[in-house]
mmCIF file with all atom_site columns, C-alpha atoms in Angstrom:
data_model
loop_
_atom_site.group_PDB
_atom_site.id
_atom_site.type_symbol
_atom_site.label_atom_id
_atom_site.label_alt_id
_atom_site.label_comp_id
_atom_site.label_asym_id
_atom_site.label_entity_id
_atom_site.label_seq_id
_atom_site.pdbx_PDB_ins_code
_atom_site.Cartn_x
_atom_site.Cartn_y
_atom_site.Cartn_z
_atom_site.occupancy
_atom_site.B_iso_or_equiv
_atom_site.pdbx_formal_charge
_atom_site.auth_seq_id
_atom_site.auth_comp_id
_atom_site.auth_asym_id
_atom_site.auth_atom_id
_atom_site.pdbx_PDB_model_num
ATOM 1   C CA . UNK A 1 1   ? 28.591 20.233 14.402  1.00 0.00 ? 1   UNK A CA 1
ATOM 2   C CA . UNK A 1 2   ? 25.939 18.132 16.036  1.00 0.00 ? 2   UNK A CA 1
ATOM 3   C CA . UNK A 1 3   ? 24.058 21.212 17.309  1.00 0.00 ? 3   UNK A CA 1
ATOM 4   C CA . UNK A 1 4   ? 23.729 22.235 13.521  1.00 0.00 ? 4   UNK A CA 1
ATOM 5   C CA . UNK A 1 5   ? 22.843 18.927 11.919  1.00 0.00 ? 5   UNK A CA 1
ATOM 6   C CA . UNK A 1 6   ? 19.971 19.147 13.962  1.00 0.00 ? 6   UNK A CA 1
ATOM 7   C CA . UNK A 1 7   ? 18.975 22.402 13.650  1.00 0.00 ? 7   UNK A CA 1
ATOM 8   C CA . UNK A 1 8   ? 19.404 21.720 9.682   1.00 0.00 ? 8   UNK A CA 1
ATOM 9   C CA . UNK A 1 9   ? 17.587 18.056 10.173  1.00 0.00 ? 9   UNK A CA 1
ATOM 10  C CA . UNK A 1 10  ? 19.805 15.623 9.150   1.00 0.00 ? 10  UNK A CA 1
ATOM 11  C CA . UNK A 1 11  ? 19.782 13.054 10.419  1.00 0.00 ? 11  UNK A CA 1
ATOM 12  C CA . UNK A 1 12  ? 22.748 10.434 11.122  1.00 0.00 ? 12  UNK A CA 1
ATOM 13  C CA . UNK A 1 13  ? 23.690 6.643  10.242  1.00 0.00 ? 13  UNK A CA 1
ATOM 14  C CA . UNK A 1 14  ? 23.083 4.538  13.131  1.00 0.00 ? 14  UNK A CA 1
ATOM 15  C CA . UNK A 1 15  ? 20.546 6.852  15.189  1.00 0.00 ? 15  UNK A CA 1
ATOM 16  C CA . UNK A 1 16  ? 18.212 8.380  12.782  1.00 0.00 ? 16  UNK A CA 1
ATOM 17  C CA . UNK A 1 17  ? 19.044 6.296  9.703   1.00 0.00 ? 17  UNK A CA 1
ATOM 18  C CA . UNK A 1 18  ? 19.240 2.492  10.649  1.00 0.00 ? 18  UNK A CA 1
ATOM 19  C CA . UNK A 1 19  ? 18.007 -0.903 9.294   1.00 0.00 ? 19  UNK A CA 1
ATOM 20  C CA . UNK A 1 20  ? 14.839 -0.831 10.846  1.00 0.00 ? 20  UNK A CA 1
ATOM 21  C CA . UNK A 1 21  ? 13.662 2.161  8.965   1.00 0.00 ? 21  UNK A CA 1
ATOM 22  C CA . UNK A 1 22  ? 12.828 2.417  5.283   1.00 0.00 ? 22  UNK A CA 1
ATOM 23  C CA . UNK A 1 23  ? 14.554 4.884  2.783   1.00 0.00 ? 23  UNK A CA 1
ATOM 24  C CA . UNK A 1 24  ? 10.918 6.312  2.488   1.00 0.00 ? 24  UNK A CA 1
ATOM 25  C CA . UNK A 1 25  ? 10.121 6.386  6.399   1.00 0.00 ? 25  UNK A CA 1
ATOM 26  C CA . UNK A 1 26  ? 13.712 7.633  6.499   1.00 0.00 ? 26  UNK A CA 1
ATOM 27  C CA . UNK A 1 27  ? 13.746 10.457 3.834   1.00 0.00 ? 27  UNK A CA 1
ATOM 28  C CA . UNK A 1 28  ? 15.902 9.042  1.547   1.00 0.00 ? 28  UNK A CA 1
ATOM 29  C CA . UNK A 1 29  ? 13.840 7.770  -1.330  1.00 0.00 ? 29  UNK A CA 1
ATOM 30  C CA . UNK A 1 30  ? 15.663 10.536 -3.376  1.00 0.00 ? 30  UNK A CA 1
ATOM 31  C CA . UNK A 1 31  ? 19.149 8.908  -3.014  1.00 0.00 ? 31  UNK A CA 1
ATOM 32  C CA . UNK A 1 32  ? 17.937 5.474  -4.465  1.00 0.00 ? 32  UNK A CA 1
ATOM 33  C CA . UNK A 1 33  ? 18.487 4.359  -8.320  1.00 0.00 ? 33  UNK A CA 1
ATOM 34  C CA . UNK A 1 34  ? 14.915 3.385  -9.090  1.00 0.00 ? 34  UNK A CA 1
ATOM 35  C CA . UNK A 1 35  ? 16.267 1.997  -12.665 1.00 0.00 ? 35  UNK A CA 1
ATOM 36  C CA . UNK A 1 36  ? 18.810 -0.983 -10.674 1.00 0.00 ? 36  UNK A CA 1
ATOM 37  C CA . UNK A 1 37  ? 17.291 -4.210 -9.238  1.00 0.00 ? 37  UNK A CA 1
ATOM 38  C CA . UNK A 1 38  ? 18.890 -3.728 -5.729  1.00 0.00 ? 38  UNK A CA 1
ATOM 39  C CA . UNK A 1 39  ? 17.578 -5.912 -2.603  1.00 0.00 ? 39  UNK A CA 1
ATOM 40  C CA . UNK A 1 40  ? 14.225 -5.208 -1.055  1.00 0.00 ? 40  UNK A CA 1
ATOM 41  C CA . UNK A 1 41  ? 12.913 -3.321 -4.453  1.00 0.00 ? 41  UNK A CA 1
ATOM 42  C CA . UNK A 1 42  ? 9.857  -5.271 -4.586  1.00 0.00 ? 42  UNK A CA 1
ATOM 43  C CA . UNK A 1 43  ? 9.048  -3.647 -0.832  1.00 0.00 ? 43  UNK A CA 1
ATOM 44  C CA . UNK A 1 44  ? 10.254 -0.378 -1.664  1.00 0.00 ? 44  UNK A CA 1
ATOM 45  C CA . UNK A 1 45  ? 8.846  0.564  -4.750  1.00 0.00 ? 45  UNK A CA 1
ATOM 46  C CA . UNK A 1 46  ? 5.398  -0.387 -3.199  1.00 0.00 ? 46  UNK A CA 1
ATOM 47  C CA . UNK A 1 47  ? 6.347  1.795  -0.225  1.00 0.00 ? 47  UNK A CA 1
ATOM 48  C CA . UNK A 1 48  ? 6.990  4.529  -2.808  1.00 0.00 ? 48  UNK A CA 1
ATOM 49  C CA . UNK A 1 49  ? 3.592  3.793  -4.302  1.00 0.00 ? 49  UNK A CA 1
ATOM 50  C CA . UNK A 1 50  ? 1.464  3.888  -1.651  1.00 0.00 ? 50  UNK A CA 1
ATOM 51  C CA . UNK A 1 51  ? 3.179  6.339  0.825   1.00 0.00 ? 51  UNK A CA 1
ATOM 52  C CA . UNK A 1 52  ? 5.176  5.514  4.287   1.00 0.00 ? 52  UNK A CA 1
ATOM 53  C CA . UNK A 1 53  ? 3.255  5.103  7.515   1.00 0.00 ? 53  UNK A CA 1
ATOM 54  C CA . UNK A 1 54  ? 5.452  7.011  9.401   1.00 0.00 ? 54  UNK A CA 1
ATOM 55  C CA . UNK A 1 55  ? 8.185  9.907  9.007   1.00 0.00 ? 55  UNK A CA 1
ATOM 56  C CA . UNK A 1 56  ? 11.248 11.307 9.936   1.00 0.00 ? 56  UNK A CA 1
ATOM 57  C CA . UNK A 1 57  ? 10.595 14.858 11.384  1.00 0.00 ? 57  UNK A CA 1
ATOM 58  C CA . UNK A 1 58  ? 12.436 17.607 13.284  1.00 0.00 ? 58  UNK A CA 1
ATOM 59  C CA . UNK A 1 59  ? 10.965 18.480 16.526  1.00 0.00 ? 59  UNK A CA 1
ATOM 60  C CA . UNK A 1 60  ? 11.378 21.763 18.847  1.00 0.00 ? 60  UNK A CA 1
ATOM 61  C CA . UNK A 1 61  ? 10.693 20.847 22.527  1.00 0.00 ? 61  UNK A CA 1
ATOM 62  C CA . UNK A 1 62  ? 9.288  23.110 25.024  1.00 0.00 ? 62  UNK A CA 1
ATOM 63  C CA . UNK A 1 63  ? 11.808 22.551 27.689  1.00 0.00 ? 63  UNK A CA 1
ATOM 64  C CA . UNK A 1 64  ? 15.035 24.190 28.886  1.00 0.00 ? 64  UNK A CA 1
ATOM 65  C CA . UNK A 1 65  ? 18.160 22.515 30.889  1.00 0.00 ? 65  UNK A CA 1
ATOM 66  C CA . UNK A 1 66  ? 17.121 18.950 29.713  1.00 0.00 ? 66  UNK A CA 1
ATOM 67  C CA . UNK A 1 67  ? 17.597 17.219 26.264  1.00 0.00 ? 67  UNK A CA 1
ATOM 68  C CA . UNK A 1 68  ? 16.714 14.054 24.529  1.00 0.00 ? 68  UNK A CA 1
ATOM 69  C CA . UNK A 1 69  ? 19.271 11.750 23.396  1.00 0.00 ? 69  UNK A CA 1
ATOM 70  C CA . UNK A 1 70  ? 17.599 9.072  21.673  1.00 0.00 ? 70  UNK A CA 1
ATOM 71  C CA . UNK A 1 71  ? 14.397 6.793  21.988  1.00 0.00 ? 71  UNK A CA 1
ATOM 72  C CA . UNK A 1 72  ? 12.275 8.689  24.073  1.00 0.00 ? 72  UNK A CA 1
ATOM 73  C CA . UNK A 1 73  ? 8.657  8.151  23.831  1.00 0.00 ? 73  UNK A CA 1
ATOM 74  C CA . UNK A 1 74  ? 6.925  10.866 21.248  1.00 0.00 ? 74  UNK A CA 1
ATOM 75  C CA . UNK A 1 75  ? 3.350  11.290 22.366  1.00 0.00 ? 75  UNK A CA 1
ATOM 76  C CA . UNK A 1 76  ? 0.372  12.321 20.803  1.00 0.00 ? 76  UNK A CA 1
ATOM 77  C CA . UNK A 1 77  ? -3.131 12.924 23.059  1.00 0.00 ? 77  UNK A CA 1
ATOM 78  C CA . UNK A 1 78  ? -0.893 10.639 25.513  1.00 0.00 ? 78  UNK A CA 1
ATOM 79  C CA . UNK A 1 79  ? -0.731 7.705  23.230  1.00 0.00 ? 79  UNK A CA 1
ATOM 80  C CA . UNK A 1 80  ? 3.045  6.632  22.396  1.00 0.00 ? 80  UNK A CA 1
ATOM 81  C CA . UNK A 1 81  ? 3.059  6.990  18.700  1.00 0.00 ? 81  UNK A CA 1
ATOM 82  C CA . UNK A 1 82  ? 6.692  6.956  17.835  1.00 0.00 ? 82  UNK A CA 1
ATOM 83  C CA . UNK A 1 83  ? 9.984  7.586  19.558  1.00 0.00 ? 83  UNK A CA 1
ATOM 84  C CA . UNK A 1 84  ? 13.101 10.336 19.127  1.00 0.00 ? 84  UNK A CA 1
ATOM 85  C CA . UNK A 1 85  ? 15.820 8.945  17.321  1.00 0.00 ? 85  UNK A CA 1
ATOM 86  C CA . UNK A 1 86  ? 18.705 11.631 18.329  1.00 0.00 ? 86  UNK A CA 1
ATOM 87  C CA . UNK A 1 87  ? 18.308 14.639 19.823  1.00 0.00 ? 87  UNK A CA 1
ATOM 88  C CA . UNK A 1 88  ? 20.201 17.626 21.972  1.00 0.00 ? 88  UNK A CA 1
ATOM 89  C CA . UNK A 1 89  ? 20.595 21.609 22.087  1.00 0.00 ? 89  UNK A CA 1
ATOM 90  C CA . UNK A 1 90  ? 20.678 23.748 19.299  1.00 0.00 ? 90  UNK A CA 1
ATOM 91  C CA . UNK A 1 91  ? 23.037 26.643 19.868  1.00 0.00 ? 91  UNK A CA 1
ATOM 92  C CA . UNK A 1 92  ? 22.223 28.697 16.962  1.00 0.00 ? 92  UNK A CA 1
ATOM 93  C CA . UNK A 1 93  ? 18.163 28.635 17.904  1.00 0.00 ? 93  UNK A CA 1
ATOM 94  C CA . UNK A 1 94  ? 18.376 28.247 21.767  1.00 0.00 ? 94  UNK A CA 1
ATOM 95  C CA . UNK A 1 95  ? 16.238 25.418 21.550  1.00 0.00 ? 95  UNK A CA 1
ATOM 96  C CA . UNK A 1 96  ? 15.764 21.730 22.452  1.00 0.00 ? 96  UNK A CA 1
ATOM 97  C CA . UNK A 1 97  ? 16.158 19.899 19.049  1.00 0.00 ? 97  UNK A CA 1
ATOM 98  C CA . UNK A 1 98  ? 14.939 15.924 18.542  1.00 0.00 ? 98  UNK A CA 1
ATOM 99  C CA . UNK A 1 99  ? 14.568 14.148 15.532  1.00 0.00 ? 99  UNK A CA 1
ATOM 100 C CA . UNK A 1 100 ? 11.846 10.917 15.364  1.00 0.00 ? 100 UNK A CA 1
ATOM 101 C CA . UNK A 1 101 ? 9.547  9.091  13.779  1.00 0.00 ? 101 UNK A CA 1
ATOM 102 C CA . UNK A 1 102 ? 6.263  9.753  14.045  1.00 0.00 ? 102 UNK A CA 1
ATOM 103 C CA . UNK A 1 103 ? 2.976  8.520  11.795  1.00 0.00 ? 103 UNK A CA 1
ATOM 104 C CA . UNK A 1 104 ? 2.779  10.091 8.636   1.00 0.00 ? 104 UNK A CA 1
ATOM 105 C CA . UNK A 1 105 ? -0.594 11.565 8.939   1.00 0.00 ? 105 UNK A CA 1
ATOM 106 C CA . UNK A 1 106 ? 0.609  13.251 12.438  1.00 0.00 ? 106 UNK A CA 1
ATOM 107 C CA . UNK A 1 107 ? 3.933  15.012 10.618  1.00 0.00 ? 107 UNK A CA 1
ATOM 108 C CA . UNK A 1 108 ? 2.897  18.213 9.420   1.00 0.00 ? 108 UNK A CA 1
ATOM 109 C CA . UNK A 1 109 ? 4.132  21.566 10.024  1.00 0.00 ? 109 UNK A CA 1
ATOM 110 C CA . UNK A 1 110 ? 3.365  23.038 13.808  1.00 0.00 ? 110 UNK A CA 1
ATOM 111 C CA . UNK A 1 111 ? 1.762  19.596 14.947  1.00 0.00 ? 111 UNK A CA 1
ATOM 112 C CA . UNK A 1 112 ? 1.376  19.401 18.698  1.00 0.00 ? 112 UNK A CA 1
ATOM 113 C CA . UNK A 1 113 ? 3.232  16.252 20.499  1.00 0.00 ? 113 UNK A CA 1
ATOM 114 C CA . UNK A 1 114 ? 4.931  15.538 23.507  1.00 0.00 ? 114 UNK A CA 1
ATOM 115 C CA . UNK A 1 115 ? 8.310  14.179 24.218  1.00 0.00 ? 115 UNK A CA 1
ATOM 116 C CA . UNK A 1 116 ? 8.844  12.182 27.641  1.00 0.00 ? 116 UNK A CA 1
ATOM 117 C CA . UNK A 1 117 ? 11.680 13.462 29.195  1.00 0.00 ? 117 UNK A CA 1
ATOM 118 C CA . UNK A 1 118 ? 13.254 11.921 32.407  1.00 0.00 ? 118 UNK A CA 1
ATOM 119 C CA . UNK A 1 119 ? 9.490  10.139 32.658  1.00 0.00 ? 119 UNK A CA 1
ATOM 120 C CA . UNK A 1 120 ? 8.202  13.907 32.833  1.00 0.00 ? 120 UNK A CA 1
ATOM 121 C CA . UNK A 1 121 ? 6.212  15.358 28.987  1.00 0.00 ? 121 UNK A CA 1
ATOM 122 C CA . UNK A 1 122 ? 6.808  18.302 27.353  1.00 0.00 ? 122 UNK A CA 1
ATOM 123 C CA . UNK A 1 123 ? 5.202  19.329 24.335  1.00 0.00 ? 123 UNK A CA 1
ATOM 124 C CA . UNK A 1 124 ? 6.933  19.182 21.177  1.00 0.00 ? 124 UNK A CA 1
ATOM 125 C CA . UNK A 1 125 ? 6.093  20.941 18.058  1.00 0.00 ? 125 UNK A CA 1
ATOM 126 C CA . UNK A 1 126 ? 7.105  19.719 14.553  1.00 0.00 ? 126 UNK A CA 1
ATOM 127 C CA . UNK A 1 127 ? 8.955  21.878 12.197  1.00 0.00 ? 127 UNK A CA 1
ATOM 128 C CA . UNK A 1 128 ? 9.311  21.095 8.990   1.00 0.00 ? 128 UNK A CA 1
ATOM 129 C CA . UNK A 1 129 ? 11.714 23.705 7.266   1.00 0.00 ? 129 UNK A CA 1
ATOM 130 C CA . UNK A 1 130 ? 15.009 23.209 8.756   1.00 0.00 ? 130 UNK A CA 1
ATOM 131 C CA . UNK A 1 131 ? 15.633 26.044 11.841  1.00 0.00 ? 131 UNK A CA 1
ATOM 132 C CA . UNK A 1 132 ? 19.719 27.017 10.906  1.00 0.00 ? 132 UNK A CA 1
ATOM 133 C CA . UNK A 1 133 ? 20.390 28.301 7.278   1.00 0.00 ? 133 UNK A CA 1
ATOM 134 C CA . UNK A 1 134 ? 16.762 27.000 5.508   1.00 0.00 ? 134 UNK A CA 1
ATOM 135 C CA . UNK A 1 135 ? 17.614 27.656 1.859   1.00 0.00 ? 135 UNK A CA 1
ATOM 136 C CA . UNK A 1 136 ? 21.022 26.538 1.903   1.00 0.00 ? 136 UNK A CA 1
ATOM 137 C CA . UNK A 1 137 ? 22.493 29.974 1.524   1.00 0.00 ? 137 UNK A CA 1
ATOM 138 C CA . UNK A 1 138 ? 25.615 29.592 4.129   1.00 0.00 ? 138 UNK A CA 1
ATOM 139 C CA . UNK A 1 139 ? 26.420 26.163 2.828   1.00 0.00 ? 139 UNK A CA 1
ATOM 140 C CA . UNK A 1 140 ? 27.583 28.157 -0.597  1.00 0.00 ? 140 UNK A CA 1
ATOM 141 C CA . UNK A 1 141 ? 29.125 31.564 0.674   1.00 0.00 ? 141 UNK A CA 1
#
């Protein structure tokens, strides 16, 4: 089941979702009753406003017999610009799966990273449709 949550991008309390990340950083602006005075709305609706600085994405990693866990260094032109917040193997793709935050205006589709890895990089590519089941069809058979 972890293999597929990542390979679907969801993420997961504690790792990818956590206090230290917004619901817009995080994704999960749509969950949130806009019309209830809840704490931290102030902060959030002008996060909604003016856009997150940085994103939750799904990354494939250009490795094989090593994985991420979580909070390895995501790299861009060798500048840390975020970290992984889980990670492992997706069975269903063959591929190294990681989710992380990275700066918003660095998370679009087929964006060129690097993950560091056991203090060695590999490149990373972001992918934004999820890899297993992308429309949702398998969830309703």
């Amino acid at each position: 089941m972890m293999s597929l949550r990542l390979e679907k991008g969801w993420g997961v309390w504690t790792l990818d979702f956590r206090p230290d990340f917004t619901p817009g950083e995080s994704g999960l602006n749509a969950f949130i009753n806009w019309n209830k005075e809840f704490v931290g709305k102030d902060a959030a609706d002008k996060e909604r406003a003016s856009g997150s600085s940085k994103k939750l994405v799904t990354l494939i990693i250009d490795v094989e017999g090593i994985d991420v866990s979580n909070d390895e260094a995501i790299l861009h032109e060798g500048n840390a610009i975020g970290y992984v917040s889980s990670g492992g193997y997706g069975h269903y793709v063959k591929k190294s799966i990681a989710l992380g935050y990275v700066p918003t205006s660095l998370a679009k589709d087929g964006e060129k990273l690097q993950v560091e890895i056991l203090g060695e990089t590999y490149d990373a590519y972001i992918q934004e449709a999820p890899l297993y089941d992308p429309n949702g069809l398998k969830m309703r058979e």
